[in-house]
Tab-separated table of C-alpha atoms in Angstrom:
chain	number	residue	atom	x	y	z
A	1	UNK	CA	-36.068	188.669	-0.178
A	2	UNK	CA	-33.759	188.517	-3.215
A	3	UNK	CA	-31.544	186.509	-1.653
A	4	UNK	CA	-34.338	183.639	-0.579
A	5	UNK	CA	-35.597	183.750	-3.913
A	6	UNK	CA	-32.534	182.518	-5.602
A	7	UNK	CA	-32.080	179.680	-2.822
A	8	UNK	CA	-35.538	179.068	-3.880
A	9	UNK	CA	-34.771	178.828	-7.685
A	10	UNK	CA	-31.537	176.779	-6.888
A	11	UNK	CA	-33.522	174.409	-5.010
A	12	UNK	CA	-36.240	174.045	-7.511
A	13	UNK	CA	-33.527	173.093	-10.018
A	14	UNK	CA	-31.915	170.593	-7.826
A	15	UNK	CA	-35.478	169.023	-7.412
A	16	UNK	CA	-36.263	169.148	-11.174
A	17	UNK	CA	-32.691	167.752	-12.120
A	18	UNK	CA	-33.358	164.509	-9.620
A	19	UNK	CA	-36.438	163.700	-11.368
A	20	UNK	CA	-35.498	164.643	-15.255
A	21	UNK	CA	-32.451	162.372	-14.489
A	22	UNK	CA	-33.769	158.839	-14.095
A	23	UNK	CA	-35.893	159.771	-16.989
A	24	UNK	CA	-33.162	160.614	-19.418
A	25	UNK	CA	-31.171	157.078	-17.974
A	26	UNK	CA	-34.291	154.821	-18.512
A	27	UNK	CA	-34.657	156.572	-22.180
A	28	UNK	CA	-30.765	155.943	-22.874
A	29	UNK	CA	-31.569	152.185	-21.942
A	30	UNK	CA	-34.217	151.492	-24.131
A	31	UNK	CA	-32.184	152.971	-27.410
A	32	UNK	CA	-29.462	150.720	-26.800
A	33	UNK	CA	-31.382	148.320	-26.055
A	34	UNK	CA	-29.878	145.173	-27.973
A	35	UNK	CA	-32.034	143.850	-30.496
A	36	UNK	CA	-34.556	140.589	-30.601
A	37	UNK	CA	-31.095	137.613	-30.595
A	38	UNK	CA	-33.072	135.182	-32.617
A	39	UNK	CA	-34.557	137.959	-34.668
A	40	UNK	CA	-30.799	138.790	-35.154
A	41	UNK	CA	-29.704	135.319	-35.735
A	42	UNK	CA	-32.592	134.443	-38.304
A	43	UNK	CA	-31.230	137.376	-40.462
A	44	UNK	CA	-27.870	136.865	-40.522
A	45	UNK	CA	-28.219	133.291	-42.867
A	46	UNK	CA	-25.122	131.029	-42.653
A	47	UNK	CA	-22.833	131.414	-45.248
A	48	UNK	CA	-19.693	129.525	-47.335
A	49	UNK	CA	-17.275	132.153	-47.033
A	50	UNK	CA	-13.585	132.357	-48.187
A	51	UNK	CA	-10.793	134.058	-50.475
A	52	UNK	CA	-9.387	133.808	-53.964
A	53	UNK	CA	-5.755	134.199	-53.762
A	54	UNK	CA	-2.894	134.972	-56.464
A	55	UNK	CA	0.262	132.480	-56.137
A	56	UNK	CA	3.055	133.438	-57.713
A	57	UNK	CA	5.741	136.094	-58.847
A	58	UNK	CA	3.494	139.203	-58.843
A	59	UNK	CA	2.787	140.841	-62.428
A	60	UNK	CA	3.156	143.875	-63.531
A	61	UNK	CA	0.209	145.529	-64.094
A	62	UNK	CA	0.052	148.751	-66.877
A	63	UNK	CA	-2.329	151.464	-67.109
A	64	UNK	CA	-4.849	151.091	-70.348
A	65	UNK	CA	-3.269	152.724	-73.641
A	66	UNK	CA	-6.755	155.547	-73.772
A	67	UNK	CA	-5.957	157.986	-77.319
A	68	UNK	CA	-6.888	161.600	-76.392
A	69	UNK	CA	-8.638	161.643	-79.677
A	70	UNK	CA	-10.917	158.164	-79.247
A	71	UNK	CA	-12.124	159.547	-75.694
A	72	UNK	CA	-13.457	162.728	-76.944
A	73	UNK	CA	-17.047	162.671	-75.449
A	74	UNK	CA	-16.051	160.168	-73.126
A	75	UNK	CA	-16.133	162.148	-70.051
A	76	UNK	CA	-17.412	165.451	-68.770
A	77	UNK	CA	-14.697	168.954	-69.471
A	78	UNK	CA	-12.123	168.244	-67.117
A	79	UNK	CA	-12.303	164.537	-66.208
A	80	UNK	CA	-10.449	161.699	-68.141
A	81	UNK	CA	-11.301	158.072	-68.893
A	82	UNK	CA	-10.173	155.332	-65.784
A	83	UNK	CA	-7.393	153.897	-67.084
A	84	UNK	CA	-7.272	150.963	-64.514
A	85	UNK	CA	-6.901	147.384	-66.078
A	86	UNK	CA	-9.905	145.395	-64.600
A	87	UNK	CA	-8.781	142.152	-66.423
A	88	UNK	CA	-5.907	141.068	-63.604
A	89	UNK	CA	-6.370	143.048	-60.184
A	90	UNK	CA	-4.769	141.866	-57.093
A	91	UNK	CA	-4.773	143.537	-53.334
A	92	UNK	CA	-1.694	143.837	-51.191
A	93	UNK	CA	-2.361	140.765	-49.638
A	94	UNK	CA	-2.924	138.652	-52.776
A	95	UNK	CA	-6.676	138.898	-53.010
A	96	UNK	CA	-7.712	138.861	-56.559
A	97	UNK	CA	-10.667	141.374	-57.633
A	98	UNK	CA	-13.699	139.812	-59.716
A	99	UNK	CA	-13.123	136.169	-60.213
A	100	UNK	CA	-16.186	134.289	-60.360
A	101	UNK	CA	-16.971	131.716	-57.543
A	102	UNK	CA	-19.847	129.319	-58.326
A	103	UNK	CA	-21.809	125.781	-56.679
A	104	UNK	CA	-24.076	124.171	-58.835
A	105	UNK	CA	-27.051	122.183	-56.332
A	106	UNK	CA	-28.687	119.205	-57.883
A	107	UNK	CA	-32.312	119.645	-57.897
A	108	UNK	CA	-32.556	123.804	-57.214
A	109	UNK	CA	-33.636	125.239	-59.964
A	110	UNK	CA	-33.167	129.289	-60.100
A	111	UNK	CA	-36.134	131.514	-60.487
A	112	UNK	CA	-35.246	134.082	-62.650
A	113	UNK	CA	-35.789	137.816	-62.127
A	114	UNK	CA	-38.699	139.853	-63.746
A	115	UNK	CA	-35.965	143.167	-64.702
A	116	UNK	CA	-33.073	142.191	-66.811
A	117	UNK	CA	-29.669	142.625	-64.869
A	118	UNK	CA	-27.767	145.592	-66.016
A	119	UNK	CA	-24.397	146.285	-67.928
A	120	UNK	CA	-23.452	150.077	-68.277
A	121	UNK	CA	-21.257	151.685	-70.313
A	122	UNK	CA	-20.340	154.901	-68.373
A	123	UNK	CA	-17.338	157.129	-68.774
A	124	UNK	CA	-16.171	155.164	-71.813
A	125	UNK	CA	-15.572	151.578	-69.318
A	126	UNK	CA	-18.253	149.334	-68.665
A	127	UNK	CA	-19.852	148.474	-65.180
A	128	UNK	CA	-19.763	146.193	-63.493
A	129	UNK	CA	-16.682	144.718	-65.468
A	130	UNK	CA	-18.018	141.115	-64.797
A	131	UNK	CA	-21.603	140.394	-64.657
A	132	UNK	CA	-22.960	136.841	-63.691
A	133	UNK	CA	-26.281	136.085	-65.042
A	134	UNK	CA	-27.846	132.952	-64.682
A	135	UNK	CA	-29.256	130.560	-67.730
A	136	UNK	CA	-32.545	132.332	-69.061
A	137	UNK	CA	-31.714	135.488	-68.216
A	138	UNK	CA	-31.775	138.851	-69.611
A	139	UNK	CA	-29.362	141.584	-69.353
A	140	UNK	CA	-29.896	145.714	-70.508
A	141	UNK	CA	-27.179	146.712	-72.253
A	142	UNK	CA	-27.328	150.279	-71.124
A	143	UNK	CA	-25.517	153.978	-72.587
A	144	UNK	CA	-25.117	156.347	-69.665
A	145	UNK	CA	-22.689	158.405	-71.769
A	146	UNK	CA	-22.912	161.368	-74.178
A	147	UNK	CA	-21.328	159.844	-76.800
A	148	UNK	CA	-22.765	156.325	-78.775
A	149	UNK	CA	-21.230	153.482	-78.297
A	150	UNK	CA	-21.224	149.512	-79.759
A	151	UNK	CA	-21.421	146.209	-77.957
A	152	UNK	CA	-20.176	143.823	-79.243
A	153	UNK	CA	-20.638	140.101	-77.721
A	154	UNK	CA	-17.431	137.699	-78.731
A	155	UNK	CA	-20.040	134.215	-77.967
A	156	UNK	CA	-19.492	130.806	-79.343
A	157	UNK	CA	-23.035	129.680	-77.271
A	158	UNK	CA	-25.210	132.328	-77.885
A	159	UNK	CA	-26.368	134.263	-80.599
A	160	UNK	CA	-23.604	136.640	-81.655
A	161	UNK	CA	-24.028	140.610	-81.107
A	162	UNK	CA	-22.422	143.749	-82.759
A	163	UNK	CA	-24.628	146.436	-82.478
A	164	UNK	CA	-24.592	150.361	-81.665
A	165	UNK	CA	-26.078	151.835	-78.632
A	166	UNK	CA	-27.235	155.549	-78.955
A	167	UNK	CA	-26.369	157.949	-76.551
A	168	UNK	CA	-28.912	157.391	-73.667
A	169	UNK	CA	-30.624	154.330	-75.059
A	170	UNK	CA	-30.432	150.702	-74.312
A	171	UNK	CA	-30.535	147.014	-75.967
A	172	UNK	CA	-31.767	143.990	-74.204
A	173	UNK	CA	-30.366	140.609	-75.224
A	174	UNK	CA	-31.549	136.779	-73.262
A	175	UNK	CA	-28.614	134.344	-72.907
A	176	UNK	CA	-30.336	130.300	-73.044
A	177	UNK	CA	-26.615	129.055	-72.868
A	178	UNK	CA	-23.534	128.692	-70.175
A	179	UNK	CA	-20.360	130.427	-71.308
A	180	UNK	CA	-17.845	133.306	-70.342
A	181	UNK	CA	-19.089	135.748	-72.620
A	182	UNK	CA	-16.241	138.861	-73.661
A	183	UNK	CA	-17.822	142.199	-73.983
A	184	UNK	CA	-16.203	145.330	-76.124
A	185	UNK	CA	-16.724	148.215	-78.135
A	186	UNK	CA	-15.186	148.451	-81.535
A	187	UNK	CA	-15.308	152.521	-81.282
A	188	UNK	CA	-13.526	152.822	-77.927
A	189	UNK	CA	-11.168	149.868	-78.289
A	190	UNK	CA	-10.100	149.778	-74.454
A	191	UNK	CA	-13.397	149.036	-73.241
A	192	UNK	CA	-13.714	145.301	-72.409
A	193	UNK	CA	-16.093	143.184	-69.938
A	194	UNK	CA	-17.699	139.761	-69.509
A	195	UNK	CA	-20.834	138.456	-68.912
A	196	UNK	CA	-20.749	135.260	-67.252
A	197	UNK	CA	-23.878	132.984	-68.383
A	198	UNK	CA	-24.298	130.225	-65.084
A	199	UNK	CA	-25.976	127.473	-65.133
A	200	UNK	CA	-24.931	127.420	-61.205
A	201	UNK	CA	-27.764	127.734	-58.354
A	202	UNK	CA	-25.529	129.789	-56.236
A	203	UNK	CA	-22.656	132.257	-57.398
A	204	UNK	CA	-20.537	135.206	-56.282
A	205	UNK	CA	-17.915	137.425	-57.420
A	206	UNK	CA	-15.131	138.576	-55.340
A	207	UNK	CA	-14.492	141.850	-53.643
A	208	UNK	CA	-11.245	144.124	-53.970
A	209	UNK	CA	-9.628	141.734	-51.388
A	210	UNK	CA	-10.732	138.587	-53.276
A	211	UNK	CA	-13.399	137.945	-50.916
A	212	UNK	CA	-16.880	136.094	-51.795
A	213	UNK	CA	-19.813	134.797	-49.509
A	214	UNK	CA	-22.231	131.980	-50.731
A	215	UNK	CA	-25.169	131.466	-48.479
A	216	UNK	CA	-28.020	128.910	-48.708
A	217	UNK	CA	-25.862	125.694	-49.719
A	218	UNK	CA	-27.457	122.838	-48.119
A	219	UNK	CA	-25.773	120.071	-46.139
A	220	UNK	CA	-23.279	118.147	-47.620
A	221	UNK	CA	-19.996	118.225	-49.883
A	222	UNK	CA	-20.164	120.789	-52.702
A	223	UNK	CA	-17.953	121.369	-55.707
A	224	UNK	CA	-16.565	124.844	-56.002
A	225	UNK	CA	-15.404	126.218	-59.539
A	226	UNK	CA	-13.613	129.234	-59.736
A	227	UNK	CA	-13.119	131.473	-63.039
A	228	UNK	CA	-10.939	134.240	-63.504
A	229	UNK	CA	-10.775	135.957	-67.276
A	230	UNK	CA	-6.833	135.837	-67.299
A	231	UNK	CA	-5.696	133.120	-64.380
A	232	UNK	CA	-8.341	130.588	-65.900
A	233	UNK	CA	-10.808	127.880	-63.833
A	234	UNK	CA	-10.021	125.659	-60.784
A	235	UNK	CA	-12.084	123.460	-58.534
A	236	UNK	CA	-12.039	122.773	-54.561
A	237	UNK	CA	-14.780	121.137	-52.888
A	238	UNK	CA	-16.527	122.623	-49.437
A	239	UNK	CA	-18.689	120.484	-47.138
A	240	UNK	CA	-21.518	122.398	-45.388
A	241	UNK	CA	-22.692	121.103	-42.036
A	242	UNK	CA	-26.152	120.488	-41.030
A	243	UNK	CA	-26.118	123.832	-38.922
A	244	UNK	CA	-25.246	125.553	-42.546
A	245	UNK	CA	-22.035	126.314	-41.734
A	246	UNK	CA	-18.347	125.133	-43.054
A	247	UNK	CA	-14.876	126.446	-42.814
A	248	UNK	CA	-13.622	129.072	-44.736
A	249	UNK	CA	-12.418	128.119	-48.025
A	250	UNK	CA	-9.162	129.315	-50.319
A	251	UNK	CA	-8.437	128.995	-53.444
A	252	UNK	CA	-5.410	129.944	-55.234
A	253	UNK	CA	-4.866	131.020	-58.706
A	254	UNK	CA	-1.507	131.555	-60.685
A	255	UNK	CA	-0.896	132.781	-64.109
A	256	UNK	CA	-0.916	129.977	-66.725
A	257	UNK	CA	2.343	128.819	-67.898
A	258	UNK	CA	2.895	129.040	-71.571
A	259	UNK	CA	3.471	125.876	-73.635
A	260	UNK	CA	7.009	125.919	-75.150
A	261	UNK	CA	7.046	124.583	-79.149
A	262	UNK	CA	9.117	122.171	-79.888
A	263	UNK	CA	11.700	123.287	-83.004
A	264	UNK	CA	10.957	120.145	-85.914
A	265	UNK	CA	14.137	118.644	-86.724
């Protein structure tokens, strides 16, 4: 009797097993099921893609001088201030970091955003260490640190700027004119930025690997201007087909050469 029983379990098992199984396969298939193609296709809008490059001998680039003393406050017990120079940063494969990539569209007119874009100052550095804003537009000036800081705007454009920021608090400043816009603060001398005032309709800034996308550029040939704080502006032009694609573009920067005087005889 014992022994029938467990053929019985067994069997009951096997039985239960042949039907759970087609279940479990027809579940499987509808997780990876792929997803709607045009759905997919809609949301992934064609883009001008391509890379900013560095030509050229490679520079040497030096950790920021940070006193001990200045950056008291700066950081919480037991952390110290990045030291990484943002103004020239290139990847292993020549990619330069945050250069500025913009198209300007005849006709398109930008709609401006209702919140200001943000600059912090965090950890004694700000973030991000270029900010593109377009004409119009408003930017927070915010203090995520303990310690009070000052921003300082160096603007030929717009109205000029040297104020202190409070531990905490904020200021909020609207830039009506295009320029490249330097950013410090007087009390912690190594902090440096730049807010980049467009009067562009379409404008990226590149990755760690010198990288930017621009999607939305109609048909058509379109002038490309890059801007880099140290390596300076160039221009390339990109034509966008009529399916909104074009080829990948890349641009290549080097480090200006400096003008030899001539000695008066």
């Amino acid at each position: 009797m014992h022994r029938a029983s467990r053929h019985l379990v067994a069997a009951t098992a096997a039985g239960l097993a042949l039907l759970v199984l087609p279940l479990g396969v027809a579940l499987g298939a509808q997780e990876e099921a792929p997803k709607d193609a045009a759905a997919a296709e809609k949301k992934a809008e064609p883009a001008v893609t391509g890379r900013v490059l560095f030509e050229g001998e490679l520079p040497v680039v030096k950790d920021l001088e940070v006193p001990a003393r200045a950056a008291e406050g700066c950081c919480p017990p037991g952390k110290d201030v990045d030291r990484t120079d943002m103004s020239l940063r290139i990847s292993k494969d020549r990619g330069i970091a945050g250069a500025v990539v913009t198209v300007k569209v005849a006709g398109k007119k930008v709609e401006l955003p209702k919140e200001p874009y943000l600059l912090d100052q965090k950890g004694c550095r700000f973030t991000p260490h270029v900010l593109v804003v377009p004409k119009g537009g408003k930017v927070a000036f915010l203090n995520s640190d303990e310690t009070s800081h000052n921003v300082h705007l160096i603007s030929v454009l717009n109205d000029p700027l040297n104020q202190t920021v409070l531990a905490g608090k904020r200021l909020e400043r609207t830039f009506d004119e295009a320029e490249a816009i330097k950013v410090t603060c007087d009390m912690h001398t190594w902090m440096k930025s730049w807010v980049v005032v467009t009067d562009a309709t379409h404008w990226a800034v590149t990755d760690d690997e010198g990288r930017f996308s621009l999607a939305g550029l109609p048909a058509g040939e379109h002038e490309v201007t890059v801007w880099h704080e140290t390596l300076g502006k160039k221009t390339s032009k990109v034509t966008v087909g009529e399916d909104g694609k074009a080829e990948a573009l890349e641009v290549k920067l080097a480090k200006k050469k400096s003008k030899k005087r001539r000695r008066r005889r």
